[in-house]
Structure formats: structure tokens, C-alpha cells
Amino acid sequence: MDKRKAILEAAVELIAEKGYTHTSMQQIADSVGVSKGSLYTFFPSKEDLIISIYEHYQQLVFERAFVVGLDGNLPPYERFAKQFQVQFEGILEYKSYMKMHMRGESAQSSEKLEGMGHRMRGRLFSWLERNLIDLYGEEIAPYKWDLMWMTQSIYTSYTGLMVTSENELAPDKLGKHLVRQIDILAKDFLVGKSTPLLDDVMMRPFSVGMDREGAFTSFEKRENAWKSLYESIHQHKQSHYFLEVTDRISEESRKSNPDELVMRGLFQLLKSEEEISERAQLLEEQLLPETGSEH
Amino acid sequence: MDKRKAILEAAVELIAEKGYTHTSMQQIADSVGVSKGSLYTFFPSKEDLIISIYEHYQQLVFERAFVVGLDGNLPPYERFAKQFQVQFEGILEYKSYMKMHMRGESAQSSEKLEGMGHRMRGRLFSWLERNLIDLYGEEIAPYKWDLMWMTQSIYTSYTGLMVTSENELAPDKLGKHLVRQIDILAKDFLVGKSTPLLDDVMMRPFSVGMDREGAFTSFEKRENAWKSLYESIHQHKQSHYFLEVTDRISEESRKSNPDELVMRGLFQLLKSEEEISERAQLLEEQLLPETGSEH
DNA sequence: CGTAAAAATGACTATTGAGTCAAGCACATT
DNA sequence: AATGTGCTTGACTCAATAGTCATTTTTACG
């Protein structure tokens, strides 16, 4: 299971540098230090390899923002900025992946790959929508597509800048900057001076993946565990205290080398409260799987 | 000279659809209806072919905006919007090219190709800079990179939307929309509420190509001819009248099938004025080359 | 017409690279 | 030590395709 990851990482590195078509399976194999044949015990084809790469890294980068978004302690504006920030931090950490992603070029577009791209876009847009509504309420609805579209494009282009540029842009500043610009544009729409250009009909291709019950259906187990934990905490009378603990867990889990003992301790705090215990247990199993639950 | 164009067009179509690597020279040849060997009498290699495509179309799309930019009759704000508009019109006309461009994937990046990308970016940014300064004067300088960066990213993403989307976005609305959004962001910077994030040092990679004397050095003969004609008109006492004529020429030349007689007539109007005659003649030769000057 | 130059052809070469598979190897269990 | 299981190997197949070049066709012109 570890060699698989090594292959993914080597492949990302090479593909980021030379592009998908100009990276051969042989080169990837050489770079990991195994034979070409071995690659095929992990990935049935080159295409499956790149799809696995996308799934692996996209999850890593996006989960961070998702989790911060659940935190109800921060006011909406700051929370939005914070979510961008942690995503930018993630991007900085997985620079090669982003470079690869930005090159765009990959296998001759197949069902599988297109489906994934679609899910990714849907996810991004439903995430943005959620945040815009948190910030401005339902009255932003008529302008949401214009705002989301501009936001997404500015976000993406700054991402590119981060990855390319020598001197690093600070994720926290960038997050605040972005939200500030969105805010200016949104306020202008709300004042009614600009008219929107995009509507639901036109944007249908992007709206799939968001569905009635909360937009995040295709989510991984881990994210669902986060979500359900936060939900049960919100219902609790002492929610403030438990939110703090959970935020601290979230913060720790975002580090490249989370301190396992700290995490276990924090989880213990949650598990001591009966109404939350079960959900906390579930998340702990997701985040710290190897040693399991030896209660 | 016409078959060359046919090859370029067929190649764009195929590459837009299937990508550079998955389009073979054989397929291009079949699509034009010539043999593979023939392609090599026009383009020494596949890489040269794609470079020629870029040069050909980029010129077509960009020249439009450039020419509108020279027109002094429109006030800056409207002129900026109009420039976007004509570019969007161009994009609609060369959809396949834009699709191809957006796929991004092309030959293993070579000197030549990178140089071209660099020139293209430089051109775009110097064009934006010129417009921002026309609109807001020198005091916009500290914020220009942030504005240009956001503008460029929004512009690019709307471009993508135009090319992909079924229901067409109207170029004129889009142009106005874009300038309106830029204006909001710019005003906010000028009021001093937002702080800029990008500076000259960080953006050096993008600032090449703009040089002291006017940013447009690497320009084609045709564009230089436009420029010098407009310059000579501006010095003329009856500039307003001649500007109108020239604008009309510019408009006509942007059509897919410009009316040659109309053009010749308009040029005749210009050539009857001695001080402008020579420059007009030069431009006419560029725009209507085949039949030459049979004065 | 006739001839020479230019353009077009398509069979051919040479290379690259994804994916296969029979044989070899390491390691665990008995 | 013997046996079996599953991982690893790398030589091999096979398809795709960029680029070449001797030959044929077209055009241009005296």
C-alpha cells in the first residue's frame, strides 16, 4: 500500500515536468525504482494511474477547505477567507500536483476522466455557492453564477501564480484578498447597479453534482465523518467548547506530520461526552486508522 | 498560399477535437485531401505546424482589439469595452482555434513555442496596461498588476465559457460587463481600501515584451501600418472626419467577408488627402494585397 | 507539343512506448 | 528443507506515427 503512494508521487513529479504524453511508464518505473511490469500490479493502465493521481490529491487539497467550512465558530466572512487560505496552503504543499493539473493535458478524454472533471467542478461550485449564501443570504441567488464564475477564475489564476512564482505568495493574505474582491463585486450586484450575465439555464453543465439535500453527496467517508461530527456538536448544549476541541483536531490534521498523541488526546476529550462519542469514534478511525481502536 | 491556409484550418479543427498528440499528420492530410508528404512542403515538422497555427490565429484575434484601441474617437471606458467586444467577436469566429488553445496540450515545450507563449502574454499585459492607464491615469500604477491579473483571469474564463457554451454570450454585453467589473475593483483600489498583493518584482516574468517606447515592438507589418495611419490622422486638422473613415475601414475589415469595393472606396477618400495618402496606401497594400496598387 | 521544373504521392523506415507474460524470486508456513 | 503463494522482472509483441524519398503527376512556358 505504500509503494502505490510512491508510484503516485513519482508519477506526479514527472508528469508535472514533462506532461502526460511525454512521460512513459518506463520512466515512472525507473524513477520509483521498480520494473515497468510492477506498475501494472497497482494500476491496470496508464489512464487509471492518472485518474488515481487526481482522486488522491484532489481529495487532499479539497478536504481541508471542506472541514474548515463546517466550523461554525468563525463568522462567514472570515470563514470564507480561512477556507481559501487552507486550500492555498494545500496547494503550496502539493505544488507538483497543481503543476500537473494546470498543464491540463492528459489521456484522450474518456468517460472516467470526464466524469471526474465534472465531479470536481460540481464540488467547487457547490462549495462556492454555500459560502456565498452564508455571506449574503438568499438574495444573492440571481447573481450567484456571475460571482461564482469570476471567483473561480480569479482563484484558479492565483493558484497558478503561486505554483509558478519564485517568491511565494502568503496563503493567508491571498485568502483575505480574494474574499475582499468577491465582496466588492457582490455588494455592487446587491446594490443593483450591475446586471447579471449568467443564469441557471446557461450554467446547467456546472450545476450538476449539487443536489437538494446538501450538495455533497459524492463525498468520501472521511468528509462525511467530519460532517456528522460537527452536526452532532452543533446540537449539543456545550457546543462552543466541543467546537474548539474539534477545530484543534482539524488544525492538527492539516499539518504535514500531525502529532498522533495530541490527536488521540483531543479525541478522548470528545469521546468522554456520550452524545458525541460515537461520531468522534468514527472520525478517529478515519484519521488514525493503523492502530485502530484499542479502547 | 491558399493550401497552406486550408491545412492550418483542418489542423485546428482536428486538434481542437482530439488534442495535439492524438492527431496524426496522416489524419490532417486526409482531412485536407492531400497526401502526408505534401504537408511537409509547407511545414517542416508537426511542431512548426502548430506554431504556425498559433501565429496565424493569434494575430487574427488580437489585431482587432489593437486597431480599435488606436481609435481616439471613443472615450476610454467605451473604447476598452469595445476592444473586449471585438476580441470576443473574433473568438466566436475562431471557436475551434480557441478550443485548441484551451486544451493547452501541445508539443514538448521547445524554445520556439515557449518564446511564442511569452510574447503572447507580454502582448496581452501591455495591452491591458495601456488601457488601465488611459482610464485611470498614472495613479493606478501601484495596483496595476493586481488589476491586470484579475482582469486577465476573468477574461480568459469567460472566453472559455463562450467557446464551450451552447447558448452564445453576446460579445457586446460581455465586453461591457467585464469593464464594469474591472472598474469596480479599480475604484476600490484607488479609494485605498484594498492593498495590492502583486508587484513589479514578482511579476517580472510577465512584464517582458513591454518596452519603453510603446510596448508594441514585435508587431506585424499590418498593425504597424494601422498605427502609423492613425498617427498621421491625429496630426491632421480635419482629424475627426478622417477618423470616421478609418473607423469604417476597420469595421469593414473585421467582417468575415469584407466588401473589397467598399474598402477601396474608403481608402480612396483617405488617399485624396496628401498628408495621409502615403500611410493609407501602405495599409491598403497590407489589407488588400492580391490586386495590388494599380493607381 | 515537348520539355523542364515544381508539386504531390504513398510506400517505406525507424522509433517510441503501452501492455503482456513466462520465468524467477522472496518469504511464510508447515 | 519443502512447498506454495504472490510479488517482481524485463524481454517481447504490437500498434501508432513522424518523417523520408524515389517515383509519378501537374503545371509553366518556349
PDB file of C-alpha atoms in Angstrom, chain B residues 1-265:
ATOM      1  CA  MET B   1      -0.524  30.031 -50.493  1.00  0.00           C
ATOM      2  CA  ASP B   2      -4.130  29.021 -50.133  1.00  0.00           C
ATOM      3  CA  LYS B   3      -3.480  25.374 -49.452  1.00  0.00           C
ATOM      4  CA  ARG B   4      -1.349  26.395 -46.552  1.00  0.00           C
ATOM      5  CA  LYS B   5      -4.336  28.075 -45.004  1.00  0.00           C
ATOM      6  CA  ALA B   6      -6.504  25.045 -45.695  1.00  0.00           C
ATOM      7  CA  ILE B   7      -4.026  22.872 -43.851  1.00  0.00           C
ATOM      8  CA  LEU B   8      -3.962  25.251 -40.905  1.00  0.00           C
ATOM      9  CA  GLU B   9      -7.724  25.223 -40.725  1.00  0.00           C
ATOM     10  CA  ALA B  10      -8.090  21.478 -40.960  1.00  0.00           C
ATOM     11  CA  ALA B  11      -5.387  21.007 -38.361  1.00  0.00           C
ATOM     12  CA  VAL B  12      -7.041  23.407 -35.939  1.00  0.00           C
ATOM     13  CA  GLU B  13     -10.322  21.588 -36.299  1.00  0.00           C
ATOM     14  CA  LEU B  14      -8.822  18.203 -35.598  1.00  0.00           C
ATOM     15  CA  ILE B  15      -6.527  19.299 -32.818  1.00  0.00           C
ATOM     16  CA  ALA B  16      -9.354  21.178 -31.113  1.00  0.00           C
ATOM     17  CA  GLU B  17     -11.327  17.991 -31.070  1.00  0.00           C
ATOM     18  CA  LYS B  18      -8.794  15.328 -30.276  1.00  0.00           C
ATOM     19  CA  GLY B  19      -5.754  17.116 -28.962  1.00  0.00           C
ATOM     20  CA  TYR B  20      -2.299  17.595 -30.433  1.00  0.00           C
ATOM     21  CA  THR B  21      -0.816  14.231 -29.605  1.00  0.00           C
ATOM     22  CA  HIS B  22      -3.844  12.305 -30.738  1.00  0.00           C
ATOM     23  CA  THR B  23      -3.988  13.982 -34.104  1.00  0.00           C
ATOM     24  CA  SER B  24      -1.623  12.478 -36.631  1.00  0.00           C
ATOM     25  CA  MET B  25      -0.200  14.151 -39.686  1.00  0.00           C
ATOM     26  CA  GLN B  26      -1.940  11.483 -41.718  1.00  0.00           C
ATOM     27  CA  GLN B  27      -5.331  12.493 -40.367  1.00  0.00           C
ATOM     28  CA  ILE B  28      -4.670  16.137 -41.113  1.00  0.00           C
ATOM     29  CA  ALA B  29      -3.597  15.255 -44.631  1.00  0.00           C
ATOM     30  CA  ASP B  30      -6.712  13.126 -45.178  1.00  0.00           C
ATOM     31  CA  SER B  31      -8.912  15.883 -43.872  1.00  0.00           C
ATOM     32  CA  VAL B  32      -7.476  18.449 -46.307  1.00  0.00           C
ATOM     33  CA  GLY B  33      -7.427  15.929 -49.090  1.00  0.00           C
ATOM     34  CA  VAL B  34      -3.708  15.880 -49.758  1.00  0.00           C
ATOM     35  CA  SER B  35      -1.014  13.349 -49.040  1.00  0.00           C
ATOM     36  CA  LYS B  36       1.051  13.317 -45.938  1.00  0.00           C
ATOM     37  CA  GLY B  37       4.180  14.087 -47.890  1.00  0.00           C
ATOM     38  CA  SER B  38       2.655  17.337 -49.092  1.00  0.00           C
ATOM     39  CA  LEU B  39       2.253  18.660 -45.594  1.00  0.00           C
ATOM     40  CA  TYR B  40       5.999  18.634 -45.315  1.00  0.00           C
ATOM     41  CA  THR B  41       6.406  21.000 -48.235  1.00  0.00           C
ATOM     42  CA  PHE B  42       4.516  23.618 -46.206  1.00  0.00           C
ATOM     43  CA  PHE B  43       5.626  22.843 -42.688  1.00  0.00           C
ATOM     44  CA  PRO B  44       8.980  21.263 -41.917  1.00  0.00           C
ATOM     45  CA  SER B  45       7.579  19.433 -38.905  1.00  0.00           C
ATOM     46  CA  LYS B  46       4.494  18.886 -36.819  1.00  0.00           C
ATOM     47  CA  GLU B  47       5.816  21.314 -34.271  1.00  0.00           C
ATOM     48  CA  ASP B  48       6.254  24.009 -36.889  1.00  0.00           C
ATOM     49  CA  LEU B  49       2.712  23.383 -37.970  1.00  0.00           C
ATOM     50  CA  ILE B  50       1.275  24.086 -34.562  1.00  0.00           C
ATOM     51  CA  ILE B  51       3.440  27.128 -34.112  1.00  0.00           C
ATOM     52  CA  SER B  52       2.188  28.460 -37.411  1.00  0.00           C
ATOM     53  CA  ILE B  53      -1.366  27.867 -36.253  1.00  0.00           C
ATOM     54  CA  TYR B  54      -0.776  29.906 -33.148  1.00  0.00           C
ATOM     55  CA  GLU B  55       0.866  32.701 -35.032  1.00  0.00           C
ATOM     56  CA  HIS B  56      -1.850  32.828 -37.634  1.00  0.00           C
ATOM     57  CA  TYR B  57      -4.852  32.894 -35.338  1.00  0.00           C
ATOM     58  CA  GLN B  58      -3.427  34.881 -32.506  1.00  0.00           C
ATOM     59  CA  GLN B  59      -2.733  37.580 -34.992  1.00  0.00           C
ATOM     60  CA  LEU B  60      -6.279  37.486 -36.293  1.00  0.00           C
ATOM     61  CA  VAL B  61      -7.912  37.709 -32.883  1.00  0.00           C
ATOM     62  CA  PHE B  62      -5.612  40.251 -31.373  1.00  0.00           C
ATOM     63  CA  GLU B  63      -5.235  42.636 -34.243  1.00  0.00           C
ATOM     64  CA  ARG B  64      -8.881  43.570 -33.998  1.00  0.00           C
ATOM     65  CA  ALA B  65      -8.578  44.838 -30.485  1.00  0.00           C
ATOM     66  CA  PHE B  66      -5.346  46.568 -31.268  1.00  0.00           C
ATOM     67  CA  VAL B  67      -6.896  48.555 -34.065  1.00  0.00           C
ATOM     68  CA  VAL B  68      -9.919  49.584 -32.013  1.00  0.00           C
ATOM     69  CA  GLY B  69      -7.511  50.685 -29.304  1.00  0.00           C
ATOM     70  CA  LEU B  70      -5.921  53.192 -31.650  1.00  0.00           C
ATOM     71  CA  ASP B  71      -9.194  54.919 -32.367  1.00  0.00           C
ATOM     72  CA  GLY B  72      -9.263  58.186 -30.485  1.00  0.00           C
ATOM     73  CA  ASN B  73     -12.905  58.954 -31.139  1.00  0.00           C
ATOM     74  CA  LEU B  74     -14.273  56.807 -28.344  1.00  0.00           C
ATOM     75  CA  PRO B  75     -13.811  57.809 -24.694  1.00  0.00           C
ATOM     76  CA  PRO B  76     -11.510  55.432 -22.749  1.00  0.00           C
ATOM     77  CA  TYR B  77     -14.168  53.457 -20.911  1.00  0.00           C
ATOM     78  CA  GLU B  78     -16.210  52.703 -24.016  1.00  0.00           C
ATOM     79  CA  ARG B  79     -13.089  52.060 -26.003  1.00  0.00           C
ATOM     80  CA  PHE B  80     -11.909  49.481 -23.506  1.00  0.00           C
ATOM     81  CA  ALA B  81     -15.281  47.733 -23.641  1.00  0.00           C
ATOM     82  CA  LYS B  82     -15.295  47.887 -27.416  1.00  0.00           C
ATOM     83  CA  GLN B  83     -11.885  46.301 -27.548  1.00  0.00           C
ATOM     84  CA  PHE B  84     -13.065  43.394 -25.452  1.00  0.00           C
ATOM     85  CA  GLN B  85     -16.126  43.160 -27.625  1.00  0.00           C
ATOM     86  CA  VAL B  86     -14.246  42.836 -30.883  1.00  0.00           C
ATOM     87  CA  GLN B  87     -11.965  40.287 -29.328  1.00  0.00           C
ATOM     88  CA  PHE B  88     -14.928  38.241 -28.203  1.00  0.00           C
ATOM     89  CA  GLU B  89     -16.347  38.516 -31.684  1.00  0.00           C
ATOM     90  CA  GLY B  90     -13.088  37.199 -33.012  1.00  0.00           C
ATOM     91  CA  ILE B  91     -13.145  34.356 -30.554  1.00  0.00           C
ATOM     92  CA  LEU B  92     -16.621  33.377 -31.633  1.00  0.00           C
ATOM     93  CA  GLU B  93     -15.442  33.374 -35.196  1.00  0.00           C
ATOM     94  CA  TYR B  94     -12.447  31.165 -34.475  1.00  0.00           C
ATOM     95  CA  LYS B  95     -14.028  28.896 -31.936  1.00  0.00           C
ATOM     96  CA  SER B  96     -12.011  25.868 -32.923  1.00  0.00           C
ATOM     97  CA  TYR B  97      -8.791  27.716 -32.505  1.00  0.00           C
ATOM     98  CA  MET B  98      -9.782  28.798 -29.020  1.00  0.00           C
ATOM     99  CA  LYS B  99     -10.793  25.282 -28.120  1.00  0.00           C
ATOM    100  CA  MET B 100      -7.459  24.055 -29.287  1.00  0.00           C
ATOM    101  CA  HIS B 101      -5.690  26.754 -27.366  1.00  0.00           C
ATOM    102  CA  MET B 102      -7.620  25.984 -24.213  1.00  0.00           C
ATOM    103  CA  ARG B 103      -6.737  22.311 -24.325  1.00  0.00           C
ATOM    104  CA  GLY B 104      -3.256  23.625 -23.799  1.00  0.00           C
ATOM    105  CA  GLU B 105      -1.547  20.389 -24.629  1.00  0.00           C
ATOM    106  CA  SER B 106       0.908  20.737 -27.468  1.00  0.00           C
ATOM    107  CA  ALA B 107       4.371  19.701 -28.487  1.00  0.00           C
ATOM    108  CA  GLN B 108       7.001  19.061 -25.880  1.00  0.00           C
ATOM    109  CA  SER B 109       7.760  22.598 -24.939  1.00  0.00           C
ATOM    110  CA  SER B 110      10.528  23.878 -27.149  1.00  0.00           C
ATOM    111  CA  GLU B 111      12.390  27.136 -27.347  1.00  0.00           C
ATOM    112  CA  LYS B 112      10.223  28.360 -30.169  1.00  0.00           C
ATOM    113  CA  LEU B 113       6.941  27.517 -28.519  1.00  0.00           C
ATOM    114  CA  GLU B 114       7.873  28.990 -25.195  1.00  0.00           C
ATOM    115  CA  GLY B 115       9.097  32.136 -26.852  1.00  0.00           C
ATOM    116  CA  MET B 116       5.765  32.493 -28.535  1.00  0.00           C
ATOM    117  CA  GLY B 117       3.787  31.967 -25.361  1.00  0.00           C
ATOM    118  CA  HIS B 118       5.924  34.593 -23.740  1.00  0.00           C
ATOM    119  CA  ARG B 119       5.302  37.099 -26.489  1.00  0.00           C
ATOM    120  CA  MET B 120       1.584  36.434 -26.349  1.00  0.00           C
ATOM    121  CA  ARG B 121       1.412  37.035 -22.623  1.00  0.00           C
ATOM    122  CA  GLY B 122       3.531  40.139 -22.885  1.00  0.00           C
ATOM    123  CA  ARG B 123       1.255  41.480 -25.552  1.00  0.00           C
ATOM    124  CA  LEU B 124      -1.871  40.851 -23.526  1.00  0.00           C
ATOM    125  CA  PHE B 125      -0.477  42.514 -20.450  1.00  0.00           C
ATOM    126  CA  SER B 126       0.891  45.532 -22.205  1.00  0.00           C
ATOM    127  CA  TRP B 127      -2.446  45.965 -23.899  1.00  0.00           C
ATOM    128  CA  LEU B 128      -4.225  45.828 -20.556  1.00  0.00           C
ATOM    129  CA  GLU B 129      -1.765  48.227 -19.014  1.00  0.00           C
ATOM    130  CA  ARG B 130      -2.249  50.734 -21.747  1.00  0.00           C
ATOM    131  CA  ASN B 131      -5.999  50.640 -21.230  1.00  0.00           C
ATOM    132  CA  LEU B 132      -5.816  50.922 -17.472  1.00  0.00           C
ATOM    133  CA  ILE B 133      -3.591  53.945 -17.729  1.00  0.00           C
ATOM    134  CA  ASP B 134      -5.893  55.530 -20.295  1.00  0.00           C
ATOM    135  CA  LEU B 135      -8.754  55.015 -17.863  1.00  0.00           C
ATOM    136  CA  TYR B 136      -7.254  55.905 -14.523  1.00  0.00           C
ATOM    137  CA  GLY B 137      -4.007  57.690 -15.230  1.00  0.00           C
ATOM    138  CA  GLU B 138      -0.678  57.014 -13.624  1.00  0.00           C
ATOM    139  CA  GLU B 139      -2.104  56.769 -10.138  1.00  0.00           C
ATOM    140  CA  ILE B 140      -3.295  53.263 -10.937  1.00  0.00           C
ATOM    141  CA  ALA B 141       0.318  52.098 -11.242  1.00  0.00           C
ATOM    142  CA  PRO B 142       0.666  50.568  -7.761  1.00  0.00           C
ATOM    143  CA  TYR B 143      -2.397  48.402  -8.321  1.00  0.00           C
ATOM    144  CA  LYS B 144      -1.968  47.635 -11.966  1.00  0.00           C
ATOM    145  CA  TRP B 145      -0.648  44.112 -11.526  1.00  0.00           C
ATOM    146  CA  ASP B 146      -3.464  43.009  -9.293  1.00  0.00           C
ATOM    147  CA  LEU B 147      -5.986  44.513 -11.645  1.00  0.00           C
ATOM    148  CA  MET B 148      -4.349  43.124 -14.731  1.00  0.00           C
ATOM    149  CA  TRP B 149      -4.054  39.710 -13.194  1.00  0.00           C
ATOM    150  CA  MET B 150      -7.680  39.551 -12.182  1.00  0.00           C
ATOM    151  CA  THR B 151      -8.813  41.014 -15.470  1.00  0.00           C
ATOM    152  CA  GLN B 152      -6.810  38.531 -17.441  1.00  0.00           C
ATOM    153  CA  SER B 153      -8.193  35.625 -15.455  1.00  0.00           C
ATOM    154  CA  ILE B 154     -11.793  36.727 -15.745  1.00  0.00           C
ATOM    155  CA  TYR B 155     -11.329  37.475 -19.415  1.00  0.00           C
ATOM    156  CA  THR B 156      -9.837  34.068 -20.070  1.00  0.00           C
ATOM    157  CA  SER B 157     -12.516  32.216 -18.195  1.00  0.00           C
ATOM    158  CA  TYR B 158     -15.347  33.993 -19.980  1.00  0.00           C
ATOM    159  CA  THR B 159     -13.590  33.179 -23.203  1.00  0.00           C
ATOM    160  CA  GLY B 160     -13.733  29.537 -22.234  1.00  0.00           C
ATOM    161  CA  LEU B 161     -17.392  29.833 -21.447  1.00  0.00           C
ATOM    162  CA  MET B 162     -18.142  31.391 -24.822  1.00  0.00           C
ATOM    163  CA  VAL B 163     -16.428  28.648 -26.663  1.00  0.00           C
ATOM    164  CA  THR B 164     -17.953  25.801 -24.704  1.00  0.00           C
ATOM    165  CA  SER B 165     -21.436  27.008 -24.060  1.00  0.00           C
ATOM    166  CA  GLU B 166     -24.342  26.191 -26.360  1.00  0.00           C
ATOM    167  CA  ASN B 167     -26.205  29.456 -26.000  1.00  0.00           C
ATOM    168  CA  GLU B 168     -23.914  32.198 -27.096  1.00  0.00           C
ATOM    169  CA  LEU B 169     -22.967  35.046 -24.858  1.00  0.00           C
ATOM    170  CA  ALA B 170     -23.298  38.374 -26.604  1.00  0.00           C
ATOM    171  CA  PRO B 171     -19.859  39.923 -27.182  1.00  0.00           C
ATOM    172  CA  ASP B 172     -21.027  43.477 -26.603  1.00  0.00           C
ATOM    173  CA  LYS B 173     -22.695  42.687 -23.294  1.00  0.00           C
ATOM    174  CA  LEU B 174     -19.747  40.657 -22.194  1.00  0.00           C
ATOM    175  CA  GLY B 175     -17.338  43.445 -23.044  1.00  0.00           C
ATOM    176  CA  LYS B 176     -19.321  45.965 -21.044  1.00  0.00           C
ATOM    177  CA  HIS B 177     -19.750  43.555 -18.170  1.00  0.00           C
ATOM    178  CA  LEU B 178     -16.042  42.951 -17.978  1.00  0.00           C
ATOM    179  CA  VAL B 179     -15.098  46.614 -17.974  1.00  0.00           C
ATOM    180  CA  ARG B 180     -17.750  47.312 -15.385  1.00  0.00           C
ATOM    181  CA  GLN B 181     -16.277  44.698 -13.036  1.00  0.00           C
ATOM    182  CA  ILE B 182     -12.756  45.954 -13.596  1.00  0.00           C
ATOM    183  CA  ASP B 183     -13.938  49.461 -12.882  1.00  0.00           C
ATOM    184  CA  ILE B 184     -15.435  48.439  -9.558  1.00  0.00           C
ATOM    185  CA  LEU B 185     -12.255  46.737  -8.488  1.00  0.00           C
ATOM    186  CA  ALA B 186     -10.100  49.612  -9.691  1.00  0.00           C
ATOM    187  CA  LYS B 187     -12.144  52.253  -7.897  1.00  0.00           C
ATOM    188  CA  ASP B 188     -11.856  50.284  -4.692  1.00  0.00           C
ATOM    189  CA  PHE B 189      -8.081  50.207  -5.024  1.00  0.00           C
ATOM    190  CA  LEU B 190      -7.974  53.924  -5.782  1.00  0.00           C
ATOM    191  CA  VAL B 191     -10.050  54.745  -2.721  1.00  0.00           C
ATOM    192  CA  GLY B 192      -7.292  52.969  -0.868  1.00  0.00           C
ATOM    193  CA  LYS B 193      -9.304  50.326   0.874  1.00  0.00           C
ATOM    194  CA  SER B 194      -7.678  47.271  -0.651  1.00  0.00           C
ATOM    195  CA  THR B 195      -3.953  46.755  -0.603  1.00  0.00           C
ATOM    196  CA  PRO B 196      -2.212  45.326  -3.637  1.00  0.00           C
ATOM    197  CA  LEU B 197      -0.689  41.877  -3.476  1.00  0.00           C
ATOM    198  CA  LEU B 198       1.423  41.772  -6.600  1.00  0.00           C
ATOM    199  CA  ASP B 199       4.333  43.979  -7.547  1.00  0.00           C
ATOM    200  CA  ASP B 200       6.803  44.588 -10.333  1.00  0.00           C
ATOM    201  CA  VAL B 201       9.408  42.256  -8.885  1.00  0.00           C
ATOM    202  CA  MET B 202       7.068  39.321  -8.611  1.00  0.00           C
ATOM    203  CA  MET B 203       5.538  39.925 -11.998  1.00  0.00           C
ATOM    204  CA  ARG B 204       8.749  40.364 -13.889  1.00  0.00           C
ATOM    205  CA  PRO B 205       8.160  37.152 -15.882  1.00  0.00           C
ATOM    206  CA  PHE B 206       5.070  38.752 -17.343  1.00  0.00           C
ATOM    207  CA  SER B 207       6.424  42.198 -17.996  1.00  0.00           C
ATOM    208  CA  VAL B 208       8.823  41.329 -20.745  1.00  0.00           C
ATOM    209  CA  GLY B 209       7.704  42.395 -24.171  1.00  0.00           C
ATOM    210  CA  MET B 210       6.619  45.760 -22.921  1.00  0.00           C
ATOM    211  CA  ASP B 211       9.301  48.253 -23.545  1.00  0.00           C
ATOM    212  CA  ARG B 212       9.729  51.880 -23.022  1.00  0.00           C
ATOM    213  CA  GLU B 213       8.709  53.292 -26.346  1.00  0.00           C
ATOM    214  CA  GLY B 214       5.240  51.904 -26.511  1.00  0.00           C
ATOM    215  CA  ALA B 215       5.058  48.243 -25.758  1.00  0.00           C
ATOM    216  CA  PHE B 216       4.272  47.045 -29.233  1.00  0.00           C
ATOM    217  CA  THR B 217       7.614  46.313 -30.777  1.00  0.00           C
ATOM    218  CA  SER B 218       7.191  42.786 -32.024  1.00  0.00           C
ATOM    219  CA  PHE B 219       4.263  43.798 -34.131  1.00  0.00           C
ATOM    220  CA  GLU B 220       3.371  42.701 -37.565  1.00  0.00           C
ATOM    221  CA  LYS B 221       3.539  44.899 -40.601  1.00  0.00           C
ATOM    222  CA  ARG B 222      -0.199  45.233 -40.772  1.00  0.00           C
ATOM    223  CA  GLU B 223      -0.521  46.520 -37.249  1.00  0.00           C
ATOM    224  CA  ASN B 224       2.272  48.967 -37.778  1.00  0.00           C
ATOM    225  CA  ALA B 225       0.525  50.216 -40.855  1.00  0.00           C
ATOM    226  CA  TRP B 226      -2.643  50.836 -38.831  1.00  0.00           C
ATOM    227  CA  LYS B 227      -0.704  52.550 -36.144  1.00  0.00           C
ATOM    228  CA  SER B 228       1.130  54.906 -38.437  1.00  0.00           C
ATOM    229  CA  LEU B 229      -2.044  55.762 -40.308  1.00  0.00           C
ATOM    230  CA  TYR B 230      -3.857  56.664 -37.106  1.00  0.00           C
ATOM    231  CA  GLU B 231      -0.885  58.714 -36.017  1.00  0.00           C
ATOM    232  CA  SER B 232      -0.811  60.750 -39.163  1.00  0.00           C
ATOM    233  CA  ILE B 233      -4.554  61.332 -38.921  1.00  0.00           C
ATOM    234  CA  HIS B 234      -4.310  62.577 -35.375  1.00  0.00           C
ATOM    235  CA  GLN B 235      -1.939  65.297 -36.547  1.00  0.00           C
ATOM    236  CA  HIS B 236      -4.302  66.396 -39.257  1.00  0.00           C
ATOM    237  CA  LYS B 237      -6.590  69.377 -38.717  1.00  0.00           C
ATOM    238  CA  GLN B 238      -9.646  67.559 -40.011  1.00  0.00           C
ATOM    239  CA  SER B 239      -8.848  64.531 -37.915  1.00  0.00           C
ATOM    240  CA  HIS B 240     -12.423  63.889 -36.929  1.00  0.00           C
ATOM    241  CA  TYR B 241     -13.583  63.246 -40.460  1.00  0.00           C
ATOM    242  CA  PHE B 242     -10.668  61.031 -41.352  1.00  0.00           C
ATOM    243  CA  LEU B 243     -11.020  59.086 -38.133  1.00  0.00           C
ATOM    244  CA  GLU B 244     -14.561  58.282 -39.084  1.00  0.00           C
ATOM    245  CA  VAL B 245     -13.469  56.998 -42.433  1.00  0.00           C
ATOM    246  CA  THR B 246     -10.711  54.926 -40.915  1.00  0.00           C
ATOM    247  CA  ASP B 247     -13.011  53.506 -38.258  1.00  0.00           C
ATOM    248  CA  ARG B 248     -15.312  52.456 -41.027  1.00  0.00           C
ATOM    249  CA  ILE B 249     -12.423  50.692 -42.732  1.00  0.00           C
ATOM    250  CA  SER B 250     -11.545  48.969 -39.502  1.00  0.00           C
ATOM    251  CA  GLU B 251     -15.135  47.848 -39.065  1.00  0.00           C
ATOM    252  CA  GLU B 252     -15.343  46.524 -42.586  1.00  0.00           C
ATOM    253  CA  SER B 253     -12.044  44.711 -42.328  1.00  0.00           C
ATOM    254  CA  ARG B 254     -13.282  42.841 -39.249  1.00  0.00           C
ATOM    255  CA  LYS B 255     -16.129  41.249 -41.159  1.00  0.00           C
ATOM    256  CA  SER B 256     -15.648  37.691 -42.300  1.00  0.00           C
ATOM    257  CA  ASN B 257     -16.152  38.765 -45.907  1.00  0.00           C
ATOM    258  CA  PRO B 258     -15.127  42.374 -46.188  1.00  0.00           C
ATOM    259  CA  ASP B 259     -16.527  44.121 -49.237  1.00  0.00           C
ATOM    260  CA  GLU B 260     -13.489  44.867 -51.313  1.00  0.00           C
ATOM    261  CA  LEU B 261     -15.077  47.674 -53.257  1.00  0.00           C
ATOM    262  CA  VAL B 262     -16.233  49.460 -50.141  1.00  0.00           C
ATOM    263  CA  MET B 263     -12.741  49.202 -48.757  1.00  0.00           C
ATOM    264  CA  ARG B 264     -11.165  50.538 -51.926  1.00  0.00           C
ATOM    265  CA  GLY B 265     -13.596  53.413 -51.956  1.00  0.00           C
TER     266      GLY B 265
END
